[in-house]
Amino acid sequence: MDLPESAVDCARRLLGSLIVRTIGNKQLIGRIVETEAYDQSDKASHSYRGQTKRNAVMFGPAGVSYVYFTYGMHYCFNVVCGPSGHGSAVLIRALEPIDGQREMRANRGRDDLTNGPAKLCQALSIDQKLNSHDLSKPPLLLKLEPELKPSQIQTATRIGIRDNAHLPRRFFIRDNPFVSKSG
DNA sequence: TGGACGATCCCCT
DNA sequence: GGGGATCGTCCAT
């Protein structure tokens, strides 16, 4: 996997890339349109206080999934980046549905499919069983697409955090209607 | 061993 | 705009 090492660079690089979730003989495909960067030096990051059982994947090799459970009912999906031993990852906040919308709608039970980090996990049936999964292979695949032009990428502050809330570490594709509502 | 809290979402007003 | 759902994780006691 050819990802930049820094979380910010990785968050920008992942925009426009495809997530391919294979379920049986179906492929649910989404294009990444919104990301957030979380680095070990950042107090808002799960990795800030060092390695624990929960966040261990963040300290492993890049190109692996970090899926965590939160608020007693939701999962969020990250792409691990950075060198092994350094805890950093990119939260995938929103996808543009490309294929398998019928299955996504059935998984979600409503029509807004993937415009939020927990929504897209529900739409793609991503849960803790897919934590630490190598994203170079099914059933959860990251397919890098050509890098977007800087003019296509909009920068903003992250959502739902307390610490370092002012830092410009959220990135999304300009004018894309599938970016999460708060964006 | 317990309690506070969370990288959210949905419904109600 | 505000609060409730709901439970695993982590740290303080």
PDB file of C-alpha atoms (C1' of nucleotides) in Angstrom:
ATOM      1  CA  MET A   1       0.000   0.000   0.000  1.00  0.00           C
ATOM      2  CA  ASP A   2       1.484   3.290  -1.126  1.00  0.00           C
ATOM      3  CA  LEU A   3       0.292   5.696   1.557  1.00  0.00           C
ATOM      4  CA  PRO A   4       2.045   8.837   2.790  1.00  0.00           C
ATOM      5  CA  GLU A   5       3.402   8.483   6.330  1.00  0.00           C
ATOM      6  CA  SER A   6       1.915  11.518   8.007  1.00  0.00           C
ATOM      7  CA  ALA A   7      -1.735  11.325   9.049  1.00  0.00           C
ATOM      8  CA  VAL A   8      -2.559  14.671   7.443  1.00  0.00           C
ATOM      9  CA  ASP A   9      -0.988  13.714   4.112  1.00  0.00           C
ATOM     10  CA  CYS A  10      -2.690  10.334   4.271  1.00  0.00           C
ATOM     11  CA  ALA A  11      -6.066  11.926   5.019  1.00  0.00           C
ATOM     12  CA  ARG A  12      -5.729  14.096   1.907  1.00  0.00           C
ATOM     13  CA  ARG A  13      -4.386  11.260  -0.219  1.00  0.00           C
ATOM     14  CA  LEU A  14      -7.292   8.947   0.620  1.00  0.00           C
ATOM     15  CA  LEU A  15      -9.909  11.355  -0.741  1.00  0.00           C
ATOM     16  CA  GLY A  16     -11.308   9.991  -3.988  1.00  0.00           C
ATOM     17  CA  SER A  17     -10.185   6.417  -3.287  1.00  0.00           C
ATOM     18  CA  LEU A  18     -12.557   3.469  -3.228  1.00  0.00           C
ATOM     19  CA  ILE A  19     -13.669   1.198  -0.397  1.00  0.00           C
ATOM     20  CA  VAL A  20     -14.823  -2.179  -1.686  1.00  0.00           C
ATOM     21  CA  ARG A  21     -16.755  -4.308   0.797  1.00  0.00           C
ATOM     22  CA  THR A  22     -17.474  -7.838  -0.357  1.00  0.00           C
ATOM     23  CA  ILE A  23     -20.464  -9.613   1.216  1.00  0.00           C
ATOM     24  CA  GLY A  24     -21.236 -12.986  -0.327  1.00  0.00           C
ATOM     25  CA  ASN A  25     -21.444 -12.367  -4.061  1.00  0.00           C
ATOM     26  CA  LYS A  26     -22.211  -8.660  -3.627  1.00  0.00           C
ATOM     27  CA  GLN A  27     -19.821  -5.738  -3.771  1.00  0.00           C
ATOM     28  CA  LEU A  28     -20.669  -2.586  -1.846  1.00  0.00           C
ATOM     29  CA  ILE A  29     -18.506   0.228  -3.161  1.00  0.00           C
ATOM     30  CA  GLY A  30     -18.026   3.753  -1.853  1.00  0.00           C
ATOM     31  CA  ARG A  31     -15.740   6.612  -2.784  1.00  0.00           C
ATOM     32  CA  ILE A  32     -14.039   8.364   0.129  1.00  0.00           C
ATOM     33  CA  VAL A  33     -15.202  11.993   0.253  1.00  0.00           C
ATOM     34  CA  GLU A  34     -14.411  13.041   3.859  1.00  0.00           C
ATOM     35  CA  THR A  35     -11.564  12.153   6.240  1.00  0.00           C
ATOM     36  CA  GLU A  36      -9.956  13.239   9.527  1.00  0.00           C
ATOM     37  CA  ALA A  37      -6.317  12.887  10.596  1.00  0.00           C
ATOM     38  CA  TYR A  38      -5.384  11.518  14.062  1.00  0.00           C
ATOM     39  CA  ASP A  39      -1.717  11.417  15.025  1.00  0.00           C
ATOM     40  CA  GLN A  40      -0.034  10.143  18.188  1.00  0.00           C
ATOM     41  CA  SER A  41       1.127  13.654  19.112  1.00  0.00           C
ATOM     42  CA  ASP A  42      -2.478  14.899  18.988  1.00  0.00           C
ATOM     43  CA  LYS A  43      -4.389  14.966  22.277  1.00  0.00           C
ATOM     44  CA  ALA A  44      -7.623  14.236  20.404  1.00  0.00           C
ATOM     45  CA  SER A  45      -6.259  10.915  19.125  1.00  0.00           C
ATOM     46  CA  HIS A  46      -6.942   7.543  20.721  1.00  0.00           C
ATOM     47  CA  SER A  47      -3.194   6.896  20.456  1.00  0.00           C
ATOM     48  CA  TYR A  48      -2.180  10.014  22.411  1.00  0.00           C
ATOM     49  CA  ARG A  49      -1.899   8.247  25.794  1.00  0.00           C
ATOM     50  CA  GLY A  50       0.053   5.351  24.360  1.00  0.00           C
ATOM     51  CA  GLN A  51      -0.764   1.855  23.235  1.00  0.00           C
ATOM     52  CA  THR A  52      -3.635  -0.073  24.806  1.00  0.00           C
ATOM     53  CA  LYS A  53      -5.505  -3.196  23.827  1.00  0.00           C
ATOM     54  CA  ARG A  54      -8.159  -1.105  22.097  1.00  0.00           C
ATOM     55  CA  ASN A  55      -5.906   1.103  19.978  1.00  0.00           C
ATOM     56  CA  ALA A  56      -3.064  -1.374  19.359  1.00  0.00           C
ATOM     57  CA  VAL A  57      -3.760  -1.528  15.629  1.00  0.00           C
ATOM     58  CA  MET A  58      -2.945   2.168  15.289  1.00  0.00           C
ATOM     59  CA  PHE A  59       0.650   1.354  16.282  1.00  0.00           C
ATOM     60  CA  GLY A  60       1.006  -1.394  13.690  1.00  0.00           C
ATOM     61  CA  PRO A  61       1.793  -1.270   9.969  1.00  0.00           C
ATOM     62  CA  ALA A  62      -0.022   1.085   7.610  1.00  0.00           C
ATOM     63  CA  GLY A  63      -2.789  -0.074   5.303  1.00  0.00           C
ATOM     64  CA  VAL A  64      -4.670  -1.944   8.007  1.00  0.00           C
ATOM     65  CA  SER A  65      -8.146  -1.158   9.370  1.00  0.00           C
ATOM     66  CA  TYR A  66      -8.759   0.273  12.833  1.00  0.00           C
ATOM     67  CA  VAL A  67     -12.415  -0.256  13.735  1.00  0.00           C
ATOM     68  CA  TYR A  68     -13.583   0.904  17.160  1.00  0.00           C
ATOM     69  CA  PHE A  69     -16.869   0.745  19.046  1.00  0.00           C
ATOM     70  CA  THR A  70     -18.271   3.879  20.645  1.00  0.00           C
ATOM     71  CA  TYR A  71     -21.360   5.311  22.360  1.00  0.00           C
ATOM     72  CA  GLY A  72     -22.482   1.786  23.135  1.00  0.00           C
ATOM     73  CA  MET A  73     -23.868   1.266  19.648  1.00  0.00           C
ATOM     74  CA  HIS A  74     -21.682   2.637  16.865  1.00  0.00           C
ATOM     75  CA  TYR A  75     -18.580   1.592  14.946  1.00  0.00           C
ATOM     76  CA  CYS A  76     -16.100   3.874  13.224  1.00  0.00           C
ATOM     77  CA  PHE A  77     -13.630   2.860  10.520  1.00  0.00           C
ATOM     78  CA  ASN A  78     -10.080   4.158  10.155  1.00  0.00           C
ATOM     79  CA  VAL A  79      -7.154   3.485   7.828  1.00  0.00           C
ATOM     80  CA  VAL A  80      -3.932   3.052   9.813  1.00  0.00           C
ATOM     81  CA  CYS A  81      -1.004   5.109   8.529  1.00  0.00           C
ATOM     82  CA  GLY A  82       2.520   5.989   9.612  1.00  0.00           C
ATOM     83  CA  PRO A  83       5.433   3.657  10.389  1.00  0.00           C
ATOM     84  CA  SER A  84       5.045   0.723  12.778  1.00  0.00           C
ATOM     85  CA  GLY A  85       5.462   1.860  16.364  1.00  0.00           C
ATOM     86  CA  HIS A  86       3.841   5.223  15.665  1.00  0.00           C
ATOM     87  CA  GLY A  87       0.117   5.464  16.454  1.00  0.00           C
ATOM     88  CA  SER A  88      -1.748   7.283  13.718  1.00  0.00           C
ATOM     89  CA  ALA A  89      -4.789   6.737  11.551  1.00  0.00           C
ATOM     90  CA  VAL A  90      -7.302   8.422   9.273  1.00  0.00           C
ATOM     91  CA  LEU A  91     -10.987   8.336  10.208  1.00  0.00           C
ATOM     92  CA  ILE A  92     -13.234   7.773   7.202  1.00  0.00           C
ATOM     93  CA  ARG A  93     -16.160  10.149   7.811  1.00  0.00           C
ATOM     94  CA  ALA A  94     -18.159   9.845   4.591  1.00  0.00           C
ATOM     95  CA  LEU A  95     -18.413   7.915   1.345  1.00  0.00           C
ATOM     96  CA  GLU A  96     -20.159   8.548  -1.930  1.00  0.00           C
ATOM     97  CA  PRO A  97     -22.117   5.362  -2.705  1.00  0.00           C
ATOM     98  CA  ILE A  98     -20.915   3.932  -6.023  1.00  0.00           C
ATOM     99  CA  ASP A  99     -22.415   0.436  -6.098  1.00  0.00           C
ATOM    100  CA  GLY A 100     -24.516  -1.837  -3.903  1.00  0.00           C
ATOM    101  CA  GLN A 101     -26.798   0.981  -2.765  1.00  0.00           C
ATOM    102  CA  ARG A 102     -29.665  -1.484  -2.471  1.00  0.00           C
ATOM    103  CA  GLU A 103     -27.752  -3.545   0.106  1.00  0.00           C
ATOM    104  CA  MET A 104     -26.573  -0.418   1.899  1.00  0.00           C
ATOM    105  CA  ARG A 105     -30.145   0.792   2.223  1.00  0.00           C
ATOM    106  CA  ALA A 106     -31.208  -2.576   3.605  1.00  0.00           C
ATOM    107  CA  ASN A 107     -28.360  -2.470   6.161  1.00  0.00           C
ATOM    108  CA  ARG A 108     -29.174   1.094   7.188  1.00  0.00           C
ATOM    109  CA  GLY A 109     -32.942   0.995   7.170  1.00  0.00           C
ATOM    110  CA  ARG A 110     -33.034   4.562   5.848  1.00  0.00           C
ATOM    111  CA  ASP A 111     -31.986   6.573   2.829  1.00  0.00           C
ATOM    112  CA  ASP A 112     -28.984   8.566   4.051  1.00  0.00           C
ATOM    113  CA  LEU A 113     -26.474   5.798   3.526  1.00  0.00           C
ATOM    114  CA  THR A 114     -22.869   6.812   4.142  1.00  0.00           C
ATOM    115  CA  ASN A 115     -22.689  10.502   5.148  1.00  0.00           C
ATOM    116  CA  GLY A 116     -21.237   9.918   8.613  1.00  0.00           C
ATOM    117  CA  PRO A 117     -18.583   7.664  10.181  1.00  0.00           C
ATOM    118  CA  ALA A 118     -20.988   5.322  11.987  1.00  0.00           C
ATOM    119  CA  LYS A 119     -23.534   5.410   9.175  1.00  0.00           C
ATOM    120  CA  LEU A 120     -21.058   4.136   6.609  1.00  0.00           C
ATOM    121  CA  CYS A 121     -20.021   1.317   8.928  1.00  0.00           C
ATOM    122  CA  GLN A 122     -23.640   0.246   9.243  1.00  0.00           C
ATOM    123  CA  ALA A 123     -24.200   0.548   5.477  1.00  0.00           C
ATOM    124  CA  LEU A 124     -21.126  -1.589   4.726  1.00  0.00           C
ATOM    125  CA  SER A 125     -21.554  -4.009   7.658  1.00  0.00           C
ATOM    126  CA  ILE A 126     -18.241  -3.011   9.201  1.00  0.00           C
ATOM    127  CA  ASP A 127     -17.849  -4.013  12.863  1.00  0.00           C
ATOM    128  CA  GLN A 128     -15.169  -5.184  15.297  1.00  0.00           C
ATOM    129  CA  LYS A 129     -14.678  -8.420  13.346  1.00  0.00           C
ATOM    130  CA  LEU A 130     -13.029  -6.301  10.627  1.00  0.00           C
ATOM    131  CA  ASN A 131     -10.648  -4.587  13.047  1.00  0.00           C
ATOM    132  CA  SER A 132      -7.004  -5.155  12.094  1.00  0.00           C
ATOM    133  CA  HIS A 133      -7.934  -6.295   8.593  1.00  0.00           C
ATOM    134  CA  ASP A 134      -5.339  -5.944   5.806  1.00  0.00           C
ATOM    135  CA  LEU A 135      -7.013  -3.508   3.407  1.00  0.00           C
ATOM    136  CA  SER A 136      -5.157  -4.857   0.379  1.00  0.00           C
ATOM    137  CA  LYS A 137      -7.561  -7.781   0.153  1.00  0.00           C
ATOM    138  CA  PRO A 138     -11.255  -8.710   0.484  1.00  0.00           C
ATOM    139  CA  PRO A 139     -13.669  -8.614   2.150  1.00  0.00           C
ATOM    140  CA  LEU A 140     -12.677  -5.004   2.881  1.00  0.00           C
ATOM    141  CA  LEU A 141     -10.464  -3.471   0.245  1.00  0.00           C
ATOM    142  CA  LEU A 142      -8.947  -0.016  -0.185  1.00  0.00           C
ATOM    143  CA  LYS A 143      -8.337   0.839  -3.833  1.00  0.00           C
ATOM    144  CA  LEU A 144      -6.230   3.960  -4.234  1.00  0.00           C
ATOM    145  CA  GLU A 145      -7.259   6.308  -7.020  1.00  0.00           C
ATOM    146  CA  PRO A 146      -5.183   9.113  -8.559  1.00  0.00           C
ATOM    147  CA  GLU A 147      -4.455  11.938  -6.153  1.00  0.00           C
ATOM    148  CA  LEU A 148      -6.891  14.852  -6.243  1.00  0.00           C
ATOM    149  CA  LYS A 149      -5.800  18.377  -7.112  1.00  0.00           C
ATOM    150  CA  PRO A 150      -5.385  20.649  -4.080  1.00  0.00           C
ATOM    151  CA  SER A 151      -8.169  22.842  -5.448  1.00  0.00           C
ATOM    152  CA  GLN A 152     -10.601  19.937  -5.128  1.00  0.00           C
ATOM    153  CA  ILE A 153      -9.868  19.469  -1.410  1.00  0.00           C
ATOM    154  CA  GLN A 154     -11.441  21.615   1.289  1.00  0.00           C
ATOM    155  CA  THR A 155      -9.971  21.797   4.806  1.00  0.00           C
ATOM    156  CA  ALA A 156     -11.922  22.247   8.062  1.00  0.00           C
ATOM    157  CA  THR A 157     -11.858  21.472  11.780  1.00  0.00           C
ATOM    158  CA  ARG A 158     -12.744  18.020  13.104  1.00  0.00           C
ATOM    159  CA  ILE A 159     -16.130  17.065  14.482  1.00  0.00           C
ATOM    160  CA  GLY A 160     -17.096  15.722  17.910  1.00  0.00           C
ATOM    161  CA  ILE A 161     -13.775  16.229  19.698  1.00  0.00           C
ATOM    162  CA  ARG A 162     -12.818  18.423  22.649  1.00  0.00           C
ATOM    163  CA  ASP A 163      -9.030  18.637  22.481  1.00  0.00           C
ATOM    164  CA  ASN A 164      -7.329  20.404  19.584  1.00  0.00           C
ATOM    165  CA  ALA A 165     -10.735  21.185  18.129  1.00  0.00           C
ATOM    166  CA  HIS A 166      -9.336  24.187  16.266  1.00  0.00           C
ATOM    167  CA  LEU A 167      -6.758  22.272  14.228  1.00  0.00           C
ATOM    168  CA  PRO A 168      -7.423  22.022  10.461  1.00  0.00           C
ATOM    169  CA  ARG A 169      -7.396  18.237  10.233  1.00  0.00           C
ATOM    170  CA  ARG A 170     -10.638  17.417   8.459  1.00  0.00           C
ATOM    171  CA  PHE A 171     -10.615  17.169   4.697  1.00  0.00           C
ATOM    172  CA  PHE A 172     -13.394  16.710   2.198  1.00  0.00           C
ATOM    173  CA  ILE A 173     -14.031  16.887  -1.526  1.00  0.00           C
ATOM    174  CA  ARG A 174     -15.265  20.347  -2.379  1.00  0.00           C
ATOM    175  CA  ASP A 175     -18.956  20.597  -3.292  1.00  0.00           C
ATOM    176  CA  ASN A 176     -19.533  16.867  -2.827  1.00  0.00           C
ATOM    177  CA  PRO A 177     -23.130  16.265  -1.646  1.00  0.00           C
ATOM    178  CA  PHE A 178     -22.192  13.138   0.319  1.00  0.00           C
ATOM    179  CA  VAL A 179     -20.015  14.915   2.900  1.00  0.00           C
ATOM    180  CA  SER A 180     -21.424  14.492   6.442  1.00  0.00           C
ATOM    181  CA  LYS A 181     -24.167  16.903   7.490  1.00  0.00           C
ATOM    182  CA  SER A 182     -22.117  18.818  10.037  1.00  0.00           C
ATOM    183  CA  GLY A 183     -19.638  19.576   7.279  1.00  0.00           C
TER     184      GLY A 183
ATOM    185  C1'  DT B   1     -14.195  -2.633  41.355  1.00  0.00           C
ATOM    186  C1'  DG B   2     -16.652   1.310  39.822  1.00  0.00           C
ATOM    187  C1'  DG B   3     -17.746   5.278  37.394  1.00  0.00           C
ATOM    188  C1'  DA B   4     -17.171   8.571  33.815  1.00  0.00           C
ATOM    189  C1'  DC B   5     -17.074   9.142  29.086  1.00  0.00           C
ATOM    190  C1'  DG B   6     -16.990   8.698  24.105  1.00  0.00           C
ATOM    191  C1'  DA B   7     -13.616  10.553  16.630  1.00  0.00           C
ATOM    192  C1'  DT B   8     -22.377   9.290  16.887  1.00  0.00           C
ATOM    193  C1'  DC B   9     -27.018   9.159  15.497  1.00  0.00           C
ATOM    194  C1'  DC B  10     -31.854   9.880  15.844  1.00  0.00           C
ATOM    195  C1'  DC B  11     -35.965  11.878  17.482  1.00  0.00           C
ATOM    196  C1'  DC B  12     -38.305  15.545  19.643  1.00  0.00           C
ATOM    197  C1'  DT B  13     -39.290  20.416  20.304  1.00  0.00           C
TER     198       DT B  13
ATOM    199  C1'  DG C   1     -30.903  22.984  19.368  1.00  0.00           C
ATOM    200  C1'  DG C   2     -31.015  19.499  22.956  1.00  0.00           C
ATOM    201  C1'  DG C   3     -31.034  15.125  25.134  1.00  0.00           C
ATOM    202  C1'  DG C   4     -31.304   9.993  25.361  1.00  0.00           C
ATOM    203  C1'  DA C   5     -29.679   5.463  23.848  1.00  0.00           C
ATOM    204  C1'  DT C   6     -26.218   2.045  25.394  1.00  0.00           C
ATOM    205  C1'  DC C   7     -21.792  -0.448  26.660  1.00  0.00           C
ATOM    206  C1'  DG C   8     -16.650  -1.291  26.176  1.00  0.00           C
ATOM    207  C1'  DT C   9     -12.565   0.807  27.707  1.00  0.00           C
ATOM    208  C1'  DC C  10      -9.604   3.078  30.778  1.00  0.00           C
ATOM    209  C1'  DC C  11      -8.055   5.083  34.847  1.00  0.00           C
ATOM    210  C1'  DA C  12      -8.602   6.227  39.619  1.00  0.00           C
ATOM    211  C1'  DT C  13      -9.713   4.405  43.930  1.00  0.00           C
TER     212       DT C  13
END
